[in-house]
């Protein structure tokens, strides 16, 4: 009997271990969905995929992902595997930056608009079936028409008049069931807010109130341009944009989030104002931005949403920038985070585009989700079966989504082979395709991605790491974890099929680890002379470092913000990196850590960087 019980216990433990192993899956940014081809630049012959302004809502224990210009949306049970849904009544006019909110029983969906449009409702949106909550929303009190807006000249709108809207809406249902609408997207006008009566046909309960505008003279991260330069690449000064309102309630307080300073370049981020009431008054959070990722392969974290997963973990979504084919060529990212005991909102981009574990329970430390797998492919020697012009194989290993390898032909059997320089433990790969003269301007059922990943110790004997040669999915940012880790020196992409005219890969990212000790702890000096919005970080390089994380925050134990820089890029800058995202009058603390495929160093000395 005792032996039977032991065998039963062992079997149960094995099953539990197997289930846990299946559940503890990994993923990586950009989010692996079938981004849709955009039609907007058809007349210019510019083909590119769209992915931006993501809203993720947990509704009836399923996740729903809405975004800009997708002609539909996605649903998932685990935040990893996403299924595209064709709705019966949406979008209208190629919907941009939609709002979505669940009351627990029904999911409501609203488009950005310059004049009244419908509000949809569905109990089971995974079916694609929607009904009218109201066929037309009430007009925004005081809003002018789109044609009327331009008639007021350079002086702008007179007092009491609002711009056309609501554009970039955010819907919020409070605990007492009352509805609120937040909206705005402009480099001139503020965000707006009002209470709604949700009973059809709906009405505005209150007149819209003006909220805040940007203050780039005080908030360094609100400056437009690459690394908050304040200008376009040609030096033209430009005012920053504020958009993407989103409301989260936590601990009895209201967190009004917004995206700034513009979706172009690496500086797109999310910030927050906090209040005790849903319509304010709101106070700027000195720890802003709350979600920020200016360095690495995925650059940009602005204009998204905040949600809790089914385990109670907090996430913030955002819009990374590619911008090769078109300024608004973008993708989607998610970053884990939460709230401190005293209510500080924060999200982590530390190793934010390397593989992460998807939590299967409540997680106290978002950084603990990092797998410890690093890009073994960075600057690895690459050899291609064929090449078009200057688009050489080395462009696929530089962690830059705007450079890419183009094969001589889009045909099965083309290969891209990386030499990792020695035996490394490979856990996962991510194949990021580029749209080089793809010639696609609309969706089609035959758009799919097919390939195999092979591995070898010696470059002669090859085995299969992953096989997607029979896939029916389109995966422009395909992340694939192997069934088991392998000890490999060579990794090969073997082409099957992509829909575009050309086979182009921006980055063939191989993730894993290497034997050896983690880098030594780096020393660094941080100065904040002159402009308080900027800090200059001087890093003393350490041997073997692949890169460095500059971490900072408003308390020594709250280094929630990260600027990642690779060692070779840092050397090219004279071992210095400027952080231009600080707030005037706020004291900060900085520290630096080094990382390599062998691990992460101890965090360097935490240095006070006061405002004075």
XYZ file of C-alpha atoms in Angstrom:
612
model
C 0.000 0.000 0.000
C 2.782 2.384 0.968
C 4.566 1.694 -2.340
C 1.333 2.360 -4.248
C 0.904 5.695 -2.480
C 4.515 6.629 -3.197
C 4.095 5.754 -6.869
C 0.874 7.769 -7.016
C 2.548 10.731 -5.328
C 5.481 10.496 -7.726
C 3.142 10.366 -10.713
C 1.192 13.356 -9.417
C 4.414 15.285 -8.875
C 5.575 14.423 -12.383
C 2.281 15.589 -13.834
C 2.409 18.797 -11.816
C 6.001 19.402 -12.937
C 5.008 18.732 -16.543
C 2.052 21.111 -16.300
C 4.211 23.784 -14.694
C 6.817 23.364 -17.409
C 4.136 23.784 -20.050
C 2.717 26.852 -18.356
C 6.024 28.606 -17.667
C 6.445 29.731 -21.250
C 8.568 32.598 -22.496
C 7.966 35.455 -24.904
C 9.779 38.552 -26.144
C 8.978 42.034 -27.415
C 7.831 43.013 -29.985
C 4.655 41.067 -29.250
C 4.356 38.149 -31.689
C 1.122 38.875 -33.577
C 0.323 38.952 -37.288
C 0.706 42.707 -37.800
C -1.427 43.784 -40.739
C -0.315 45.556 -43.885
C -1.268 49.212 -44.076
C -3.098 50.690 -47.052
C -2.558 54.397 -46.303
C 0.532 54.859 -48.485
C -0.652 52.702 -51.399
C -0.580 55.688 -53.776
C 3.126 56.171 -52.943
C 3.968 52.520 -53.392
C 5.067 52.220 -49.740
C 4.295 48.811 -48.241
C 4.607 48.321 -44.492
C 2.876 46.732 -41.529
C 1.062 48.617 -38.828
C 1.054 48.119 -35.074
C 0.384 50.941 -32.640
C -1.635 52.389 -29.747
C -2.390 49.006 -28.135
C -5.250 48.500 -25.714
C -5.362 45.156 -23.870
C -8.449 44.336 -21.828
C -9.136 41.265 -19.679
C -12.773 40.330 -20.257
C -14.470 37.133 -19.082
C -11.056 35.590 -18.412
C -9.815 36.259 -21.966
C -7.485 38.975 -23.193
C -8.415 41.231 -26.086
C -5.903 43.352 -27.981
C -7.094 46.336 -30.008
C -4.788 48.614 -31.973
C -4.619 51.113 -34.809
C -5.603 50.187 -38.385
C -5.859 46.417 -38.084
C -9.427 45.979 -39.407
C -9.998 43.705 -36.439
C -8.416 42.647 -33.154
C -6.815 39.721 -31.355
C -7.765 37.479 -28.456
C -5.637 35.276 -26.204
C -5.970 33.060 -23.162
C -2.349 33.488 -22.046
C -0.916 36.764 -23.456
C 1.366 34.717 -25.738
C -0.776 32.984 -28.353
C -2.942 35.558 -30.135
C -5.765 34.754 -32.574
C -6.983 37.396 -35.001
C -10.729 38.110 -34.992
C -12.709 39.535 -37.930
C -15.571 41.555 -36.393
C -18.997 41.890 -37.958
C -19.455 45.625 -37.343
C -16.009 47.184 -37.034
C -13.882 49.109 -37.814
C -15.440 52.238 -39.178
C -13.220 54.425 -41.376
C -10.129 52.350 -40.584
C -10.202 52.842 -36.853
C -7.300 54.559 -35.115
C -6.386 54.310 -31.420
C -9.611 52.731 -30.156
C -10.929 52.746 -26.606
C -12.122 49.512 -24.997
C -13.476 48.822 -21.524
C -15.168 45.883 -19.803
C -17.785 46.058 -17.059
C -17.283 42.362 -16.346
C -20.273 41.260 -18.408
C -19.905 43.284 -21.594
C -17.005 44.755 -23.543
C -17.467 48.212 -25.074
C -15.526 49.484 -28.081
C -15.149 53.047 -29.325
C -13.177 54.521 -32.199
C -11.214 57.736 -32.415
C -13.332 60.287 -34.223
C -13.603 63.937 -35.192
C -17.384 63.819 -34.863
C -19.982 61.476 -33.307
C -19.642 57.796 -34.180
C -21.079 54.531 -32.770
C -20.247 52.713 -29.548
C -20.240 48.923 -29.877
C -20.894 46.260 -27.250
C -20.304 42.509 -27.069
C -20.615 39.891 -24.357
C -18.372 37.450 -26.232
C -16.100 39.451 -28.535
C -14.019 36.337 -29.282
C -16.872 35.408 -31.646
C -16.515 38.674 -33.562
C -20.171 39.498 -32.968
C -20.963 43.053 -31.867
C -24.148 45.011 -31.320
C -24.862 48.710 -31.174
C -24.736 50.128 -27.669
C -25.649 53.367 -29.372
C -25.707 53.971 -33.107
C -24.219 57.415 -32.602
C -22.569 58.983 -29.587
C -23.553 62.493 -28.475
C -21.419 65.336 -29.830
C -18.698 66.656 -27.551
C -20.054 69.851 -25.951
C -18.234 72.849 -27.401
C -16.309 70.904 -30.065
C -15.992 72.506 -33.473
C -16.189 70.518 -36.686
C -13.035 69.474 -38.486
C -13.715 71.992 -41.268
C -14.501 74.751 -38.795
C -11.282 74.240 -36.845
C -9.114 75.735 -39.588
C -11.206 78.902 -39.888
C -9.901 80.470 -36.675
C -6.415 81.193 -38.020
C -3.120 81.072 -36.168
C -4.712 82.261 -32.952
C -6.341 78.899 -32.462
C -9.746 78.167 -31.048
C -11.543 80.835 -29.010
C -12.298 80.333 -25.333
C -14.992 77.745 -24.771
C -14.371 75.934 -28.028
C -12.799 72.483 -28.214
C -11.041 70.784 -31.128
C -12.921 68.089 -33.072
C -13.209 64.856 -31.189
C -13.045 62.718 -29.260
C -9.745 61.627 -30.811
C -7.584 59.073 -28.970
C -10.358 58.278 -26.478
C -10.006 56.406 -23.215
C -13.088 54.975 -21.463
C -13.137 54.340 -17.724
C -15.830 52.766 -15.517
C -15.420 53.586 -11.833
C -16.222 51.230 -8.969
C -19.609 52.919 -8.547
C -20.513 52.218 -12.178
C -20.118 55.806 -13.373
C -18.509 56.308 -16.791
C -15.805 58.785 -17.770
C -14.244 59.706 -21.089
C -10.713 61.079 -21.542
C -9.364 62.170 -24.915
C -6.985 64.335 -26.935
C -4.058 64.177 -29.355
C -2.277 67.418 -30.102
C 0.857 69.506 -29.730
C -1.373 72.535 -29.088
C -4.437 71.513 -27.081
C -4.649 69.776 -23.681
C -6.254 66.473 -22.805
C -9.953 66.661 -21.946
C -12.263 64.708 -19.650
C -15.985 64.441 -18.964
C -18.498 62.178 -17.248
C -20.883 60.168 -19.418
C -24.315 58.691 -18.834
C -23.834 55.212 -20.275
C -27.519 54.441 -20.762
C -28.306 54.450 -24.501
C -28.363 56.732 -26.389
C -25.790 58.157 -23.906
C -25.124 61.791 -23.002
C -22.469 63.998 -21.439
C -23.235 64.460 -17.745
C -20.644 67.198 -17.375
C -19.082 69.730 -19.690
C -15.580 68.726 -20.775
C -12.825 70.019 -18.558
C -9.350 70.925 -19.695
C -6.660 68.821 -18.121
C -2.956 69.371 -18.728
C -0.573 70.223 -21.535
C 3.069 69.228 -21.889
C 5.854 71.184 -20.187
C 9.039 70.183 -22.008
C 10.873 73.071 -20.361
C 10.348 71.303 -17.020
C 10.003 67.647 -18.025
C 12.967 66.513 -20.087
C 11.250 63.347 -21.317
C 8.472 65.428 -22.905
C 10.880 66.912 -25.474
C 10.362 65.648 -29.032
C 12.983 63.933 -31.181
C 15.714 61.306 -30.919
C 16.820 61.187 -27.283
C 14.626 64.250 -26.685
C 16.654 66.485 -28.985
C 13.676 68.830 -29.380
C 14.053 68.822 -33.168
C 13.515 66.825 -36.303
C 16.614 65.175 -37.840
C 17.210 68.274 -39.993
C 17.332 70.477 -36.892
C 13.831 71.921 -37.235
C 12.379 72.614 -33.795
C 9.040 70.950 -33.119
C 6.551 71.047 -30.279
C 5.918 67.671 -28.625
C 2.662 65.754 -28.915
C 0.479 64.500 -26.080
C -2.003 61.717 -26.719
C -3.244 58.291 -25.661
C -5.196 59.043 -22.471
C -5.769 56.035 -20.207
C -7.205 55.854 -16.693
C -6.300 53.341 -13.983
C -7.681 53.302 -10.445
C -5.525 51.835 -7.694
C -5.630 52.231 -3.931
C -8.485 54.708 -4.190
C -6.494 57.063 -6.435
C -6.873 57.857 -10.133
C -3.871 57.552 -12.461
C -4.390 59.467 -15.712
C -1.770 58.247 -18.173
C -0.701 59.811 -21.459
C 1.820 59.257 -24.222
C 4.491 61.807 -25.169
C 6.411 63.370 -26.910
C 5.560 61.668 -30.237
C 5.583 58.220 -31.759
C 8.629 58.908 -33.943
C 12.133 58.131 -32.668
C 13.234 56.284 -29.551
C 11.835 58.648 -26.925
C 8.121 57.755 -26.941
C 7.033 57.131 -23.356
C 4.084 57.105 -20.981
C 3.593 59.483 -18.091
C 0.960 59.936 -15.399
C -0.951 62.562 -13.414
C -2.628 61.457 -10.160
C -5.819 62.602 -8.429
C -8.254 61.666 -5.694
C -11.255 62.070 -8.019
C -11.805 60.826 -11.590
C -11.997 64.387 -12.946
C -9.202 65.745 -10.809
C -7.631 68.032 -9.934
C -4.625 66.069 -11.179
C -1.040 66.418 -9.996
C 2.014 65.654 -12.117
C 3.956 62.638 -10.802
C 7.585 63.672 -10.196
C 8.768 60.134 -10.939
C 7.639 60.363 -14.595
C 7.919 58.760 -17.076
C 6.364 55.525 -15.869
C 7.196 53.440 -18.952
C 10.290 54.265 -20.994
C 12.576 52.341 -23.349
C 14.947 54.477 -25.413
C 17.660 51.849 -26.030
C 17.954 48.338 -27.449
C 16.220 46.613 -30.352
C 12.739 47.676 -29.274
C 12.758 51.454 -28.878
C 9.771 53.361 -27.569
C 7.070 52.588 -25.012
C 4.456 55.326 -25.434
C 0.701 55.393 -26.082
C -0.764 52.215 -24.716
C -2.822 50.943 -21.835
C -2.455 49.551 -18.325
C -4.170 46.321 -17.310
C -4.030 43.520 -14.771
C -3.660 39.938 -15.881
C -5.771 37.177 -14.367
C -3.153 36.715 -11.620
C -3.286 40.357 -10.556
C 0.006 41.395 -12.171
C 0.139 44.859 -13.725
C 1.227 45.494 -17.325
C 1.670 48.561 -19.499
C 1.527 48.393 -23.284
C 3.234 50.740 -25.701
C 4.259 51.519 -29.253
C 7.878 50.868 -30.313
C 9.071 52.627 -33.440
C 10.581 51.166 -36.619
C 10.068 53.993 -39.116
C 12.076 52.601 -42.031
C 9.422 52.498 -44.736
C 7.201 55.149 -43.210
C 7.278 57.409 -40.163
C 4.412 55.501 -38.563
C 5.773 51.994 -39.116
C 5.528 50.556 -35.610
C 5.017 47.495 -33.413
C 3.536 46.634 -29.988
C 5.296 45.973 -26.671
C 4.300 45.000 -23.132
C 6.199 45.785 -19.926
C 5.500 44.371 -16.438
C 5.249 46.637 -13.415
C 3.069 47.665 -10.544
C 2.671 50.091 -7.664
C 4.791 50.698 -4.600
C 3.185 50.657 -1.157
C 2.805 54.439 -1.255
C 1.295 54.431 -4.750
C 4.150 55.055 -7.184
C 3.275 53.624 -10.584
C 6.170 51.972 -12.454
C 6.930 49.556 -15.285
C 10.200 47.839 -16.113
C 11.999 47.923 -19.467
C 15.175 46.384 -18.006
C 16.083 43.656 -20.528
C 12.693 44.571 -21.958
C 13.283 43.120 -25.428
C 14.997 39.912 -24.262
C 12.969 36.779 -23.444
C 10.755 36.977 -20.379
C 8.764 34.329 -18.529
C 5.034 34.778 -18.691
C 3.843 34.640 -15.069
C 1.535 31.819 -14.009
C 0.826 33.429 -10.644
C 1.305 36.665 -8.713
C 4.784 38.151 -9.124
C 6.187 40.652 -6.632
C 9.286 41.683 -8.618
C 8.715 42.324 -12.354
C 12.459 42.030 -13.030
C 12.323 38.410 -11.847
C 10.503 37.535 -15.075
C 13.718 37.976 -17.085
C 14.977 34.575 -18.215
C 18.680 35.468 -18.133
C 18.959 34.736 -21.880
C 20.983 37.259 -23.863
C 21.383 37.959 -27.598
C 24.211 35.608 -28.578
C 23.658 36.883 -32.114
C 24.778 40.461 -31.472
C 27.532 41.283 -34.010
C 27.985 37.557 -34.661
C 29.585 36.775 -38.063
C 26.798 36.051 -40.526
C 26.844 34.323 -43.894
C 23.965 34.390 -46.369
C 23.181 32.084 -49.268
C 22.629 35.179 -51.415
C 22.434 38.945 -51.037
C 20.804 41.873 -52.809
C 23.072 44.899 -53.220
C 24.314 46.524 -50.035
C 21.826 44.649 -47.821
C 24.442 42.287 -46.430
C 24.083 39.578 -43.810
C 25.783 41.560 -41.036
C 22.787 43.900 -40.970
C 20.738 41.073 -39.453
C 22.841 40.918 -36.271
C 23.145 44.584 -35.244
C 20.034 44.889 -33.009
C 18.710 47.645 -35.256
C 15.203 47.193 -36.753
C 15.926 49.794 -39.447
C 18.771 47.824 -41.089
C 18.286 44.433 -42.709
C 19.612 41.646 -44.886
C 17.876 41.071 -48.223
C 18.297 37.721 -49.952
C 18.986 37.523 -53.654
C 15.579 35.926 -54.144
C 12.507 35.118 -52.084
C 12.644 31.375 -52.589
C 12.616 28.324 -50.318
C 16.022 27.157 -49.183
C 17.696 30.557 -48.792
C 19.774 30.556 -45.611
C 21.284 32.924 -43.083
C 23.908 31.301 -40.848
C 25.394 32.770 -37.671
C 28.667 31.763 -36.035
C 28.314 32.308 -32.283
C 32.091 32.061 -31.849
C 32.038 28.940 -29.701
C 29.619 26.562 -28.066
C 26.785 28.459 -26.424
C 23.536 27.317 -24.824
C 20.731 28.374 -27.163
C 17.204 28.627 -25.749
C 15.199 30.685 -28.238
C 15.279 32.666 -31.458
C 13.365 35.630 -32.794
C 13.105 36.203 -36.543
C 12.220 39.806 -37.291
C 11.290 40.326 -40.917
C 11.613 43.652 -42.706
C 9.315 44.917 -45.425
C 11.705 45.795 -48.216
C 9.652 46.709 -51.284
C 7.123 44.076 -50.236
C 4.416 45.341 -52.565
C 1.537 44.337 -50.263
C -1.173 46.852 -49.405
C -4.011 44.662 -48.153
C -4.542 41.527 -46.126
C -4.953 38.148 -47.773
C -5.491 34.594 -46.440
C -2.298 33.406 -48.114
C -0.009 35.712 -46.101
C 1.991 33.349 -43.912
C 5.497 32.836 -42.523
C 7.363 29.555 -42.923
C 10.920 28.662 -41.928
C 13.122 26.219 -40.056
C 15.855 26.929 -37.525
C 18.823 24.546 -37.577
C 21.745 24.198 -35.194
C 25.186 22.660 -35.366
C 28.268 22.246 -33.229
C 30.722 22.084 -36.138
C 28.960 23.651 -39.127
C 28.684 20.268 -40.852
C 26.183 18.180 -38.895
C 22.866 20.041 -38.661
C 19.819 19.325 -36.526
C 16.412 20.973 -36.246
C 15.879 23.484 -33.443
C 12.441 24.672 -34.588
C 10.289 23.783 -37.572
C 7.626 26.234 -38.790
C 7.692 24.941 -42.362
C 4.021 23.985 -42.152
C 2.790 27.110 -40.371
C -0.361 28.861 -41.567
C 0.311 31.936 -39.414
C 1.854 35.205 -40.457
C 4.587 36.050 -37.938
C 6.638 39.119 -38.876
C 8.279 39.061 -35.418
C 8.345 35.329 -34.797
C 9.592 34.340 -31.347
C 10.270 30.613 -30.963
C 11.550 28.830 -27.864
C 13.140 25.465 -28.577
C 11.672 22.307 -27.109
C 14.955 22.021 -25.244
C 18.120 24.123 -25.030
C 20.988 23.047 -27.305
C 24.746 23.478 -27.155
C 25.513 25.052 -30.511
C 28.091 27.196 -32.247
C 26.191 27.688 -35.500
C 22.554 28.685 -35.928
C 20.892 28.758 -39.328
C 17.684 30.268 -40.636
C 16.345 28.193 -43.530
C 13.710 29.994 -45.553
C 10.337 28.612 -46.446
C 7.916 31.403 -47.315
C 7.024 35.046 -46.780
C 4.352 36.911 -48.691
C 6.358 39.993 -49.672
C 8.290 40.314 -52.905
C 11.574 40.069 -50.999
C 13.001 37.992 -48.186
C 14.362 40.570 -45.764
C 15.332 40.038 -42.123
C 16.087 43.007 -39.887
C 17.402 40.898 -37.023
C 17.878 37.180 -36.552
C 18.120 37.187 -32.764
C 19.476 34.119 -30.982
C 19.002 34.034 -27.209
C 20.904 31.991 -24.679
C 23.848 31.889 -22.317
C 27.586 31.265 -22.315
C 29.988 29.722 -19.838
C 32.071 32.031 -17.685
C 31.742 34.643 -15.010
C 29.452 37.635 -15.217
C 31.187 40.969 -15.905
C 32.732 42.938 -13.072
C 30.702 45.724 -11.511
C 31.274 48.934 -13.499
C 32.134 52.271 -11.955
C 30.368 55.365 -13.204
C 30.137 59.093 -12.608
C 26.965 61.068 -13.163
C 26.829 64.852 -13.580
C 23.848 67.152 -13.920
C 25.459 70.506 -14.499
C 23.517 73.205 -16.293
C 20.251 71.861 -17.649
C 18.541 69.849 -14.886
C 16.651 67.855 -17.475
C 19.867 66.104 -18.530
C 22.358 63.818 -16.814
C 25.683 62.768 -18.325
C 26.705 59.244 -17.315
C 30.403 58.348 -17.690
C 30.943 54.593 -17.517
C 34.270 52.886 -16.929
C 34.143 49.867 -19.283
C 34.636 46.402 -17.840
C 36.131 43.450 -19.668
C 33.747 41.147 -21.485
C 30.667 43.350 -21.168
C 28.141 43.061 -23.968
C 26.346 46.150 -22.713
C 25.282 48.284 -19.784
C 22.027 49.247 -18.104
C 21.909 52.788 -16.771
C 19.263 52.694 -14.071
C 17.774 55.646 -12.231
C 14.828 56.781 -10.156
C 13.638 59.138 -7.454
C 14.880 56.990 -4.542
C 17.901 54.713 -4.140
C 15.629 51.663 -3.923
C 13.420 52.762 -6.831
C 15.669 52.642 -9.882
C 12.706 51.810 -12.077
C 13.923 53.509 -15.282
C 16.521 52.024 -17.625
C 18.598 53.154 -20.591
C 20.322 50.151 -22.198
C 23.426 50.763 -24.302
C 25.654 48.188 -25.994
C 29.357 48.314 -25.185
C 30.477 49.084 -28.730
C 27.961 51.923 -29.037
C 29.102 53.302 -25.690
C 32.749 53.193 -26.807
C 31.837 55.093 -29.973
C 30.381 57.823 -27.720
C 33.526 58.122 -25.637
C 32.140 55.851 -22.874
C 29.441 58.402 -22.132
C 25.666 58.317 -22.419
C 23.426 61.318 -21.896
C 20.066 60.720 -20.232
C 17.737 63.566 -21.166
C 14.537 62.436 -19.446
C 14.740 64.092 -16.012
C 12.328 66.486 -14.334
C 13.439 69.897 -13.132
C 13.525 70.224 -9.362
C 13.524 66.468 -8.717
C 16.380 64.625 -6.999
C 17.521 61.354 -8.602
C 19.697 58.355 -7.880
C 21.700 56.556 -10.589
C 23.545 53.247 -10.843
C 24.993 51.137 -13.662
C 25.202 47.384 -14.223
C 27.063 45.441 -16.915
C 25.842 42.315 -18.669
C 27.103 39.638 -21.010
C 25.943 36.236 -22.157
C 27.473 34.923 -18.912
C 25.255 37.014 -16.655
C 24.700 40.391 -15.012
C 27.143 42.167 -12.732
C 26.316 43.404 -9.281
C 24.697 46.823 -9.421
C 27.260 49.598 -9.200
C 27.296 52.245 -6.524
C 23.988 54.089 -6.247
C 24.864 57.759 -6.671
C 22.729 60.706 -5.606
C 22.158 63.233 -8.391
C 20.341 66.151 -6.750
C 18.480 68.885 -8.569
C 20.687 71.662 -7.186
